[in-house]
Coordinates of C-alpha atoms in Angstrom, one line a residue:
Chain A
X1 CA -18.2 87.3 -23.7
X2 CA -14.5 87.9 -23.3
X3 CA -13.1 91.4 -23.7
X4 CA -9.6 92.6 -23.3
X5 CA -8.4 96.2 -23.6
X6 CA -4.8 97.4 -23.8
X7 CA -3.2 94.5 -21.9
X8 CA 0.4 95.0 -21.0
X9 CA 2.5 92.3 -19.3
X10 CA 6.2 92.8 -18.7
X11 CA 9.1 90.8 -17.2
X12 CA 12.4 92.1 -16.0
X13 CA 15.4 90.5 -17.7
X14 CA 18.4 91.9 -16.0
X15 CA 18.2 95.6 -16.5
X16 CA 15.8 95.4 -19.5
X17 CA 12.1 95.2 -19.5
X18 CA 10.6 92.5 -21.8
X19 CA 7.1 93.0 -23.1
X20 CA 5.4 89.7 -23.1
X21 CA 2.1 91.4 -24.0
X22 CA 2.2 94.8 -25.6
X23 CA -1.1 96.6 -25.8
X24 CA -3.3 93.7 -26.7
X25 CA -7.0 94.3 -27.3
X26 CA -9.8 92.0 -28.7
X27 CA -13.2 90.7 -28.0
X28 CA -14.4 87.0 -28.2
X29 CA -18.1 86.4 -28.3
X30 CA -19.9 83.4 -26.8
X31 CA -19.7 80.3 -28.8
X32 CA -16.6 81.2 -30.8
X33 CA -13.9 78.6 -31.6
X34 CA -10.6 80.6 -31.6
X35 CA -7.0 79.7 -32.3
X36 CA -4.3 82.0 -31.0
X37 CA -1.2 81.3 -33.0
X38 CA 2.4 82.4 -33.0
X39 CA 5.9 81.3 -32.7
X40 CA 7.6 80.6 -29.5
X41 CA 7.9 83.7 -27.3
X42 CA 5.1 85.5 -29.1
X43 CA 3.1 85.9 -25.9
X44 CA 0.4 83.3 -26.5
X45 CA 0.8 81.4 -23.3
X46 CA 1.1 84.6 -21.3
X47 CA -2.1 85.8 -22.8
X48 CA -3.8 82.5 -22.0
X49 CA -2.7 82.6 -18.4
X50 CA -4.2 86.1 -18.0
X51 CA -7.4 85.1 -19.8
X52 CA -7.6 82.0 -17.6
X53 CA -7.2 84.1 -14.4
X54 CA -3.9 82.4 -13.5
X55 CA -2.0 85.6 -13.7
X56 CA -2.6 89.3 -13.9
X57 CA -1.5 91.9 -16.4
X58 CA 0.5 94.9 -15.4
X59 CA -2.1 97.2 -16.9
X60 CA -5.2 97.1 -19.1
X61 CA -8.7 95.7 -18.6
X62 CA -10.1 92.2 -18.8
X63 CA -13.9 91.4 -18.7
X64 CA -15.6 88.0 -18.6
X65 CA -19.4 88.4 -19.1
X66 CA -19.1 92.0 -18.0
X67 CA -17.1 91.3 -14.8
X68 CA -13.9 93.3 -14.4
X69 CA -11.5 90.4 -13.6
X70 CA -8.6 92.5 -12.4
X71 CA -10.7 94.1 -9.7
X72 CA -11.5 90.8 -8.1
X73 CA -9.5 89.4 -5.1
X74 CA -7.9 86.0 -5.0
X75 CA -11.0 84.2 -3.6
X76 CA -13.4 85.8 -6.2
X77 CA -10.9 85.1 -9.0
X78 CA -10.7 81.5 -8.0
X79 CA -14.5 81.3 -7.9
X80 CA -14.6 82.7 -11.4
X81 CA -12.0 80.2 -12.6
X82 CA -13.9 77.4 -11.0
X83 CA -17.3 78.2 -12.4
X84 CA -16.7 79.8 -15.8
X85 CA -13.4 78.5 -17.0
X86 CA -12.0 75.1 -18.0
X87 CA -8.4 74.4 -18.7
X88 CA -6.7 71.9 -20.9
X89 CA -2.9 72.0 -20.9
X90 CA -0.2 70.3 -22.9
X91 CA 1.1 68.2 -20.1
X92 CA -2.6 67.3 -19.1
X93 CA -2.0 68.6 -15.5
X94 CA -3.7 65.6 -13.9
X95 CA -2.9 64.0 -10.6
X96 CA -1.3 60.8 -11.9
X97 CA -1.5 58.7 -8.7
X98 CA -5.2 59.3 -8.4
X99 CA -8.1 57.7 -10.2
X100 CA -9.8 59.2 -13.3
X101 CA -13.0 60.0 -11.3
X102 CA -11.1 61.9 -8.6
X103 CA -9.4 64.0 -11.3
X104 CA -12.6 64.8 -13.1
X105 CA -14.4 65.7 -9.8
X106 CA -11.5 67.9 -8.7
X107 CA -13.1 71.3 -9.7
X108 CA -16.2 70.3 -7.7
X109 CA -14.1 70.0 -4.5
X110 CA -13.9 73.8 -4.6
X111 CA -17.5 74.7 -5.0
X112 CA -20.8 73.7 -3.2
X113 CA -21.6 70.6 -5.3
X114 CA -22.8 67.8 -3.0
X115 CA -21.0 64.5 -2.9
X116 CA -23.8 62.6 -4.8
X117 CA -24.0 65.3 -7.5
X118 CA -20.2 65.2 -7.9
X119 CA -20.4 61.5 -9.0
X120 CA -23.3 62.2 -11.4
X121 CA -21.6 65.2 -13.1
X122 CA -18.3 63.4 -13.3
X123 CA -19.9 60.4 -15.0
X124 CA -21.7 62.7 -17.4
X125 CA -18.5 64.5 -18.3
X126 CA -16.6 61.3 -18.9
X127 CA -19.4 60.0 -21.1
X128 CA -19.2 63.3 -23.1
X129 CA -15.5 62.6 -23.9
X130 CA -16.0 58.8 -24.5
X131 CA -14.4 57.5 -21.3
X132 CA -17.4 56.4 -19.3
X133 CA -15.8 53.0 -18.6
X134 CA -12.6 54.3 -17.1
X135 CA -13.7 56.0 -13.9
X136 CA -11.8 53.6 -11.6
X137 CA -8.6 53.4 -13.4
X138 CA -5.5 55.3 -12.3
X139 CA -4.5 58.1 -14.6
X140 CA -1.1 56.7 -15.1
X141 CA -2.7 53.6 -16.6
X142 CA -4.1 55.6 -19.5
X143 CA -2.7 56.6 -22.9
X144 CA -1.8 60.2 -23.8
X145 CA -5.0 60.6 -25.7
X146 CA -7.1 59.2 -22.9
X147 CA -5.4 61.5 -20.4
X148 CA -6.2 64.5 -22.5
X149 CA -9.8 63.4 -22.7
X150 CA -9.8 63.1 -18.9
X151 CA -8.4 66.7 -18.7
X152 CA -11.2 67.8 -21.1
X153 CA -13.8 66.0 -18.9
X154 CA -12.4 67.9 -15.9
X155 CA -12.6 71.1 -17.8
X156 CA -16.3 70.7 -18.7
X157 CA -17.5 69.1 -15.5
X158 CA -18.7 72.5 -14.0
X159 CA -20.3 73.5 -17.3
X160 CA -18.0 76.5 -17.9
X161 CA -18.6 79.3 -20.4
X162 CA -15.1 79.0 -21.9
X163 CA -12.4 76.4 -22.3
X164 CA -8.8 77.5 -22.6
X165 CA -6.5 75.0 -24.1
X166 CA -2.7 75.5 -24.3
X167 CA -1.1 73.3 -26.9
X168 CA -3.6 70.5 -26.1
X169 CA -2.2 68.2 -28.8
X170 CA 1.4 69.1 -28.2
X171 CA 2.2 65.7 -26.6
X172 CA 0.0 63.6 -28.9
X173 CA 0.4 61.9 -32.3
X174 CA -1.5 63.2 -35.3
X175 CA -4.4 60.7 -35.2
X176 CA -5.0 61.3 -31.5
X177 CA -4.6 65.1 -32.0
X178 CA -7.3 64.8 -34.7
X179 CA -9.7 63.1 -32.3
X180 CA -9.1 65.7 -29.6
X181 CA -9.8 68.5 -31.9
X182 CA -13.0 66.8 -33.0
X183 CA -14.0 66.6 -29.4
X184 CA -13.3 70.4 -29.0
X185 CA -15.5 71.0 -32.0
X186 CA -18.3 68.9 -30.5
X187 CA -18.1 71.0 -27.3
X188 CA -18.1 74.2 -29.3
X189 CA -21.2 73.0 -31.2
X190 CA -22.9 72.7 -27.8
X191 CA -22.2 76.4 -27.1
X192 CA -19.0 76.4 -25.1
X193 CA -16.5 79.0 -26.2
X194 CA -13.2 77.3 -27.0
X195 CA -9.9 79.2 -27.2
X196 CA -6.8 77.2 -28.2
X197 CA -3.2 78.4 -28.1
X198 CA -1.1 76.6 -30.6
X199 CA 1.9 77.1 -32.9
X200 CA 0.6 74.4 -35.2
X201 CA -1.3 75.8 -38.2
X202 CA -3.0 72.5 -38.9
X203 CA -4.5 72.5 -35.5
X204 CA -5.5 76.2 -35.9
X205 CA -7.3 75.2 -39.1
X206 CA -10.0 73.4 -37.1
X207 CA -11.0 76.7 -35.5
X208 CA -13.4 79.4 -36.9
X209 CA -11.2 82.3 -36.0
X210 CA -7.5 82.9 -36.0
X211 CA -5.6 85.4 -34.0
X212 CA -1.9 85.7 -34.7
X213 CA 0.6 87.1 -32.3
X214 CA 4.2 88.2 -32.7
X215 CA 6.4 89.9 -30.1
X216 CA 3.5 90.4 -27.7
X217 CA 1.3 92.1 -30.2
X218 CA -1.7 90.9 -32.3
X219 CA -0.6 91.0 -35.9
X220 CA -3.6 89.3 -37.5
X221 CA -7.2 88.7 -36.5
X222 CA -9.3 86.8 -39.0
X223 CA -12.5 88.4 -37.6
X224 CA -11.3 91.8 -38.8
X225 CA -10.1 90.7 -42.2
Chain B
X1 CA -15.8 66.1 4.0
X2 CA -14.3 67.4 0.8
X3 CA -11.7 69.4 2.6
X4 CA -10.9 66.4 4.8
X5 CA -10.3 64.3 1.6
X6 CA -7.9 66.9 0.3
X7 CA -6.1 67.2 3.6
X8 CA -5.7 63.4 3.7
X9 CA -4.6 63.5 0.1
X10 CA -1.9 65.9 1.1
X11 CA -0.6 63.5 3.8
X12 CA -1.0 60.3 1.8
X13 CA 1.5 61.5 -0.8
X14 CA 4.0 59.9 1.5
X15 CA 1.9 57.5 3.6
X16 CA 4.9 55.8 5.2
X17 CA 6.6 59.0 6.3
X18 CA 3.3 60.3 7.8
X19 CA 2.6 57.1 9.7
X20 CA 6.1 56.8 11.1
X21 CA 6.1 60.5 12.1
X22 CA 2.7 60.3 13.8
X23 CA 3.7 57.2 15.7
X24 CA 7.1 58.6 16.7
X25 CA 5.6 61.9 17.8
X26 CA 3.0 60.0 19.9
X27 CA 5.6 57.6 21.4
X28 CA 8.1 60.3 22.2
X29 CA 5.5 62.5 23.9
X30 CA 4.3 59.5 25.9
X31 CA 7.9 58.8 27.1
X32 CA 8.4 62.5 27.9
X33 CA 5.1 62.9 29.7
X34 CA 5.7 59.7 31.8
X35 CA 9.3 60.8 32.7
X36 CA 8.1 64.3 33.5
X37 CA 5.2 62.9 35.6
X38 CA 7.5 60.6 37.5
X39 CA 9.9 63.5 38.2
X40 CA 7.0 65.7 39.3
X41 CA 5.7 63.1 41.7
X42 CA 9.1 62.9 43.4
X43 CA 9.3 66.7 43.5
X44 CA 5.7 67.0 44.7
X45 CA 6.2 64.6 47.6
X46 CA 9.4 66.3 48.5
X47 CA 7.6 69.6 48.6
X48 CA 4.8 68.2 50.7
X49 CA 7.3 66.7 53.1
X50 CA 9.3 70.0 53.4
X51 CA 6.0 71.9 54.0
X52 CA 5.3 69.8 57.0
X53 CA 8.2 71.6 58.6
X54 CA 8.4 69.0 61.3
X55 CA 12.1 69.0 62.5
X56 CA 11.3 66.7 65.4
X57 CA 9.9 64.0 63.2
X58 CA 11.6 60.6 63.2
X59 CA 10.9 57.8 60.6
X60 CA 11.4 54.3 62.1
X61 CA 11.8 51.3 59.9
X62 CA 12.3 47.6 60.6
X63 CA 15.9 46.7 61.2
X64 CA 15.1 43.0 61.3
X65 CA 13.2 40.4 59.3
X66 CA 9.5 41.0 59.9
X67 CA 8.6 37.4 59.0
X68 CA 10.0 36.5 62.4
X69 CA 7.3 38.6 64.0
X70 CA 4.6 37.2 61.7
X71 CA 5.2 33.8 63.1
X72 CA 3.8 35.0 66.5
X73 CA 0.2 34.3 67.2
X74 CA -2.4 37.0 67.1
X75 CA -4.5 38.6 64.3
X76 CA -2.0 41.5 63.7
X77 CA 1.4 40.5 65.2
X78 CA 3.2 43.5 63.8
X79 CA 0.8 45.9 65.5
X80 CA 1.1 43.9 68.7
X81 CA 4.9 44.1 68.5
X82 CA 4.8 47.8 67.9
X83 CA 2.4 48.3 70.8
X84 CA 4.8 46.4 73.1
X85 CA 7.7 48.6 72.0
X86 CA 5.6 51.7 72.3
X87 CA 4.7 50.8 75.9
X88 CA 8.4 50.6 76.6
X89 CA 9.0 53.9 74.8
X90 CA 6.5 55.7 77.0
X91 CA 9.0 55.5 79.8
X92 CA 11.1 58.1 78.1
X93 CA 10.3 61.8 78.6
X94 CA 10.9 62.6 75.0
X95 CA 8.4 60.1 73.8
X96 CA 5.8 61.1 71.2
X97 CA 3.1 58.7 70.0
X98 CA 3.8 56.2 67.2
X99 CA 1.9 57.1 64.1
X100 CA 1.3 53.9 62.2
X101 CA 0.2 53.1 58.7
X102 CA -2.7 50.5 58.8
X103 CA -4.9 49.3 56.1
X104 CA -7.5 46.8 55.1
X105 CA -8.7 45.5 51.7
X106 CA -12.3 46.0 50.7
X107 CA -14.5 46.3 47.7
X108 CA -16.4 49.3 46.2
X109 CA -18.6 48.9 43.1
X110 CA -16.9 45.6 42.2
X111 CA -13.4 47.0 42.4
X112 CA -10.9 46.2 45.1
X113 CA -9.8 49.3 47.0
X114 CA -7.7 50.0 50.1
X115 CA -9.0 51.4 53.3
X116 CA -6.3 53.3 55.1
X117 CA -6.6 53.9 58.9
X118 CA -4.6 56.7 60.4
X119 CA -4.3 58.3 63.8
X120 CA -5.9 61.6 64.3
X121 CA -2.5 63.1 65.0
X122 CA -1.2 61.8 61.6
X123 CA -4.0 63.6 59.8
X124 CA -3.6 66.8 61.8
X125 CA 0.2 66.9 61.6
X126 CA 0.7 65.5 58.0
X127 CA -2.5 66.3 56.0
X128 CA -2.6 65.7 52.3
X129 CA -4.1 68.2 49.9
X130 CA -7.8 67.8 49.1
X131 CA -9.7 69.0 46.0
X132 CA -13.0 68.9 47.9
X133 CA -14.1 68.8 51.5
X134 CA -12.0 69.2 54.6
X135 CA -10.0 67.0 56.9
X136 CA -11.9 68.5 59.9
X137 CA -15.0 66.7 58.8
X138 CA -13.2 63.4 59.2
X139 CA -14.4 61.9 62.5
X140 CA -13.4 59.0 64.6
X141 CA -17.1 58.5 65.6
X142 CA -19.8 57.0 63.4
X143 CA -23.3 58.5 63.1
X144 CA -26.2 56.0 62.9
X145 CA -23.6 53.4 61.9
X146 CA -22.1 55.5 59.1
X147 CA -18.4 56.1 59.2
X148 CA -16.7 59.1 57.6
X149 CA -13.8 58.9 55.1
X150 CA -11.9 60.9 52.6
X151 CA -12.0 59.3 49.1
X152 CA -9.0 58.9 46.9
X153 CA -8.9 57.7 43.3
X154 CA -10.8 57.9 40.0
X155 CA -13.4 55.3 41.0
X156 CA -14.9 57.9 43.3
X157 CA -15.1 60.6 40.6
X158 CA -18.9 60.2 40.4
X159 CA -19.4 60.6 44.2
X160 CA -20.1 64.0 45.7
X161 CA -19.2 65.2 49.2
X162 CA -21.8 64.0 51.6
X163 CA -22.7 60.9 49.5
X164 CA -23.0 57.6 51.4
X165 CA -21.3 54.6 49.8
X166 CA -21.1 51.0 50.8
X167 CA -17.9 49.1 50.9
X168 CA -17.7 45.4 51.5
X169 CA -15.1 43.5 53.5
X170 CA -14.7 39.8 52.9
X171 CA -15.4 37.8 56.1
X172 CA -14.0 34.4 57.1
X173 CA -17.2 32.9 56.0
X174 CA -16.6 34.4 52.5
X175 CA -19.8 36.3 52.8
X176 CA -19.1 40.0 52.3
X177 CA -20.3 42.4 54.9
X178 CA -20.9 46.0 54.3
X179 CA -19.7 49.2 56.0
X180 CA -21.6 52.4 55.4
X181 CA -19.3 55.3 54.6
X182 CA -20.0 59.0 54.2
X183 CA -17.5 60.8 51.9
X184 CA -16.3 64.1 53.5
X185 CA -13.5 64.9 51.2
X186 CA -11.5 64.0 48.1
X187 CA -7.8 63.8 47.8
X188 CA -6.1 65.9 45.1
X189 CA -4.0 64.2 42.4
X190 CA -1.7 62.3 42.6
X191 CA -3.7 60.8 45.5
X192 CA -0.6 60.3 47.6
X193 CA -0.9 59.3 51.2
X194 CA 1.6 58.3 53.9
X195 CA 2.6 54.7 53.2
X196 CA 5.5 53.5 55.2
X197 CA 7.0 50.8 53.0
X198 CA 10.5 52.1 52.8
X199 CA 13.3 50.5 54.8
X200 CA 17.0 50.9 54.3
X201 CA 19.8 53.4 54.7
X202 CA 18.3 55.9 52.3
X203 CA 14.7 57.2 52.9
X204 CA 13.3 59.8 50.7
X205 CA 9.9 61.7 50.8
X206 CA 8.5 59.9 47.7
X207 CA 9.0 56.5 49.3
X208 CA 7.1 57.7 52.3
X209 CA 4.0 58.2 50.2
X210 CA 2.0 55.9 48.0
X211 CA -0.8 56.3 45.5
X212 CA -4.1 55.4 47.1
X213 CA -7.2 54.1 45.4
X214 CA -9.5 53.8 48.3
X215 CA -10.6 55.6 51.5
X216 CA -8.9 57.2 54.4
X217 CA -10.5 56.6 57.9
X218 CA -9.6 57.9 61.3
X219 CA -8.6 55.2 63.8
X220 CA -11.2 54.4 66.3
X221 CA -12.3 51.5 68.5
X222 CA -15.7 51.6 66.7
X223 CA -14.1 51.1 63.3
X224 CA -11.7 48.4 64.6
X225 CA -14.7 46.6 66.2
X226 CA -16.7 46.9 63.0
X227 CA -14.0 45.5 60.8
X228 CA -12.9 42.8 63.3
X229 CA -16.5 41.7 63.5
X230 CA -16.4 40.9 59.8
X231 CA -12.8 39.6 59.7
X232 CA -10.2 39.4 62.5
X233 CA -7.4 39.3 59.9
X234 CA -8.5 42.2 57.7
X235 CA -6.4 45.0 59.3
X236 CA -2.7 45.0 58.4
X237 CA -0.2 47.2 60.0
X238 CA 3.0 48.3 58.4
X239 CA 6.1 47.7 60.5
X240 CA 7.4 51.2 59.8
X241 CA 6.0 54.3 61.5
X242 CA 6.7 57.9 62.3
X243 CA 7.1 59.4 65.7
X244 CA 8.9 62.4 67.1
X245 CA 10.9 63.7 70.0
X246 CA 9.2 66.0 72.3
X247 CA 10.5 69.6 72.0
X248 CA 9.7 70.1 75.7
X249 CA 12.6 68.0 76.9
X250 CA 16.3 68.7 76.9
X251 CA 18.8 67.3 74.5
X252 CA 20.0 64.5 76.8
X253 CA 16.5 63.1 77.1
X254 CA 16.0 63.4 73.4
X255 CA 19.2 61.5 72.7
X256 CA 18.2 58.8 75.1
X257 CA 14.9 58.3 73.4
X258 CA 16.5 58.3 69.9
X259 CA 19.1 55.7 71.1
X260 CA 16.2 53.5 72.4
X261 CA 14.6 53.7 69.0
X262 CA 17.8 53.1 67.2
X263 CA 18.2 49.8 69.1
X264 CA 15.0 48.6 67.6
X265 CA 14.7 50.3 64.3
X266 CA 16.5 52.1 61.5
X267 CA 15.9 55.7 62.4
X268 CA 15.9 58.7 60.0
X269 CA 15.4 62.3 61.1
X270 CA 13.3 64.9 59.3
X271 CA 16.5 66.7 58.2
X272 CA 18.1 63.5 56.9
X273 CA 15.1 62.6 54.9
X274 CA 14.8 66.2 53.5
X275 CA 18.5 66.1 52.5
X276 CA 18.1 62.8 50.8
X277 CA 14.9 63.9 49.1
X278 CA 16.6 67.0 47.7
X279 CA 19.4 64.9 46.4
X280 CA 17.0 62.5 44.8
X281 CA 15.1 65.3 43.1
X282 CA 18.3 66.6 41.6
X283 CA 19.4 63.1 40.6
X284 CA 16.1 62.4 38.9
X285 CA 16.3 65.6 37.0
X286 CA 19.8 64.8 35.8
X287 CA 19.1 61.2 35.0
X288 CA 15.4 61.1 33.9
X289 CA 14.9 64.2 31.8
X290 CA 17.8 64.4 29.3
X291 CA 16.8 61.4 27.2
X292 CA 13.1 62.4 26.8
X293 CA 14.2 66.1 26.2
X294 CA 16.6 64.9 23.4
X295 CA 13.9 62.7 21.9
X296 CA 11.5 65.6 21.9
X297 CA 14.1 67.7 20.1
X298 CA 14.7 65.0 17.5
X299 CA 11.0 64.5 16.8
X300 CA 10.4 68.2 16.6
X301 CA 13.1 68.5 13.8
X302 CA 11.5 65.4 12.2
X303 CA 8.2 67.1 12.0
X304 CA 9.8 70.3 10.6
X305 CA 11.7 68.3 7.9
X306 CA 8.8 66.1 7.0
X307 CA 6.5 69.2 6.7
X308 CA 8.9 70.7 4.2
X309 CA 9.0 67.3 2.4
X310 CA 5.2 67.1 2.2
X311 CA 5.0 70.7 0.8
X312 CA 7.5 69.9 -1.9
X313 CA 5.7 66.7 -2.8
X314 CA 2.4 68.4 -3.0
X315 CA 3.3 71.6 -4.7
X316 CA 2.5 70.4 -8.3
X317 CA -0.9 69.0 -7.1
X318 CA -1.7 72.4 -5.6
X319 CA -0.9 74.0 -8.9
X320 CA -3.5 71.8 -10.4
X321 CA -6.0 72.7 -7.6
X322 CA -5.3 76.3 -8.5
X323 CA -6.2 75.6 -12.1
X324 CA -9.5 74.0 -10.9
X325 CA -10.5 77.1 -8.9
X326 CA -8.8 76.6 -5.5
X327 CA -7.7 79.9 -4.1
X328 CA -4.2 80.3 -2.6
X329 CA -5.7 80.9 0.8
X330 CA -7.6 77.6 0.7
X331 CA -4.5 75.8 -0.6
X332 CA -2.5 77.2 2.3
X333 CA -5.2 76.1 4.7
X334 CA -5.1 72.5 3.4
X335 CA -1.3 72.5 3.8
X336 CA -1.6 73.9 7.3
X337 CA -4.3 71.5 8.4
X338 CA -2.3 68.6 7.0
X339 CA 0.7 69.5 9.1
X340 CA -1.4 70.2 12.2
X341 CA -2.9 66.8 11.8
X342 CA 0.6 65.2 11.8
X343 CA 1.3 66.5 15.2
X344 CA -2.2 66.8 16.6
X345 CA -2.9 63.0 16.5
X346 CA 0.0 62.2 18.7
X347 CA -0.7 65.2 21.0
X348 CA -4.4 64.5 21.4
X349 CA -3.8 60.8 22.2
X350 CA -1.3 61.9 24.8
X351 CA -3.8 64.3 26.3
X352 CA -6.4 61.6 26.4
X353 CA -3.9 59.3 28.1
X354 CA -3.2 61.9 30.7
X355 CA -6.9 62.5 31.4
X356 CA -7.6 58.8 31.6
X357 CA -4.6 57.6 33.4
X358 CA -6.0 58.0 36.9
X359 CA -9.1 56.1 35.9
X360 CA -7.2 53.3 34.2
X361 CA -4.9 53.1 37.2
X362 CA -7.8 52.9 39.6
X363 CA -9.2 50.0 37.5
X364 CA -5.8 48.3 37.5
X365 CA -5.8 48.5 33.7
X366 CA -2.6 50.6 33.5
X367 CA 0.0 51.2 36.2
X368 CA 3.3 52.9 35.5
X369 CA 4.3 53.6 39.1
X370 CA 4.0 56.7 41.1
X371 CA 3.4 59.6 38.8
X372 CA 1.7 63.0 38.9
X373 CA -0.6 63.7 35.9
X374 CA -2.6 66.9 36.2
X375 CA -3.4 70.1 34.3
X376 CA 0.3 71.0 34.1
X377 CA 0.9 67.8 32.2
X378 CA -1.8 68.7 29.7
X379 CA -0.5 72.3 29.5
X380 CA 3.0 71.0 28.7
X381 CA 1.8 68.7 26.0
X382 CA -0.4 71.4 24.5
X383 CA 2.4 74.0 24.6
X384 CA 4.9 71.6 23.0
X385 CA 2.3 70.8 20.3
X386 CA 1.5 74.5 19.7
X387 CA 5.2 75.4 19.4
X388 CA 6.4 72.5 17.2
X389 CA 3.4 72.4 15.0
X390 CA 3.2 76.2 14.8
X391 CA 6.8 76.5 13.6
X392 CA 6.4 73.6 11.2
X393 CA 3.2 75.2 9.7
X394 CA 4.9 78.6 9.4
X395 CA 8.0 77.2 7.6
X396 CA 5.9 75.0 5.4
X397 CA 3.7 77.9 4.4
X398 CA 6.7 80.1 3.7
X399 CA 8.1 77.5 1.3
X400 CA 4.6 76.8 -0.2
X401 CA 4.0 80.4 -1.0
X402 CA 7.4 81.0 -2.5
X403 CA 6.4 78.9 -5.5
X404 CA 3.3 80.3 -7.2
X405 CA 1.2 78.1 -9.6
X406 CA 2.0 80.3 -12.5
X407 CA 5.7 79.8 -12.0
X408 CA 5.1 76.0 -12.0
X409 CA 3.2 76.2 -15.3
X410 CA 5.9 78.4 -16.8
X411 CA 8.5 75.8 -15.7
X412 CA 6.5 73.0 -17.3
X413 CA 6.3 75.0 -20.6

């Protein structure tokens, strides 16, 4: 379960203080499929970065499965990010010069998974996203849709509790976007919490819950309506 | 294993640059170490010579073609010629015995080595530093047919003081004959012993010594008889030698004796050799060291620049590692290890080269002339490695930590 309380994140712009997040609070239960929507500058990506333990808020509280994330040091936060969180980003964030299997195995380089187990888990993740024949290809030989599937395989390889996706279909055509969203739905059906940040209402329509943001605040939450 | 893969991944972002840098670093260190070792040998022999503090010493070298002497009959015509001249020299009051450089070739454990034969006075007046044992234990008398000797060179590394070894001397009948030898001492690196090969108008301390892979014996009738019984032609005498002027005579007598020697040989005094040695040390420093020093500077800056290049090339990858659960500390460690590896490979190979050089030289696998490789050479290499790699790692980490992963992701958005 994800719980945030009174999150505030600010940036200095010259003499002024810009509130990227202004007193944000909500709870996401296990197994939810959530879309966080808003226009550009609403604070969606800032919120995602904090939820994904890539960044810290200036104040407030954030709990994943009861753990106070902001009280953890860098090593423990990294461990949490490795074991409980999977990321899928708009630009795929893959190492293009490396093979597909290296990219998928990458999270396992930072935990205690043995070498033999790494291969097995990577193959299983690639099968789950429909790329079980592509292990030995270089990432730069794949199409956009295939690369996003590799990113999803990497995100699920450690069996995380939650997947955070930031505009996952932003670089893809509509048909490919559709297939990626169907893949997220399948993962959610298996019990993984999926949280997607998007400005696209059509993409958000695939999700069970909608949280709308504007100027750093939550202006609408379909759970409460 | 996983961390090693990530470290290699860091370096293989620019494989060519990494390989060129590793190779250059290794080569430049090799050149610098060799030049430094060569300079140190010259400086070391000069210091040994100066420490002898023997102002009455005279070095006498052939002033004529020795091949003329070799035409004479006898098993060692040069020695016979020197003995004749020495007999004439004894008429002078200022005479001091001729201390000659004699040797014979022999074999030990399948390797050819040199057996040096020195007068007792040579060993007493001009001893070389030992790592083990003492010159006092070197005797001109055998015990139960066992002769004593000081060992020199890496092939005796496995032998302890007191061990008895067998050396073989090839006889005229081509059947080797053995001499039993007890080791009573071991020479300190660079295993330099008096070797009087130098003739000419300039004589320096380093040319009066030579690297010895073999054994040092004291001259004795017993040893001569033993060797001659195997081969009459085994013992070879250098035509050059050292002598001295007796300090118990007056200047006129001393001048007469020196004039007698000058009629036969090129004569250099202790002070002249000391002066020429000092000049050579200065010359070597001015001529030998600037180029290697410059190359070391260049390769240091190369390591620094390429470290920064590697960091910039890998920064996006490390943002992805961060995404996958790699802590900043671990990322920094990967970067640091990668840069350490760039320098360490060349440094370690050089240290191995220094450690193995004496052995390889003893086995005639590698010979770069008279050099002094010891703990100081290793210390210099290690210190250079520590400083250059240390600065490169520090700079690389400063640049690496300036760009946080979240900033990279914001830039991408």
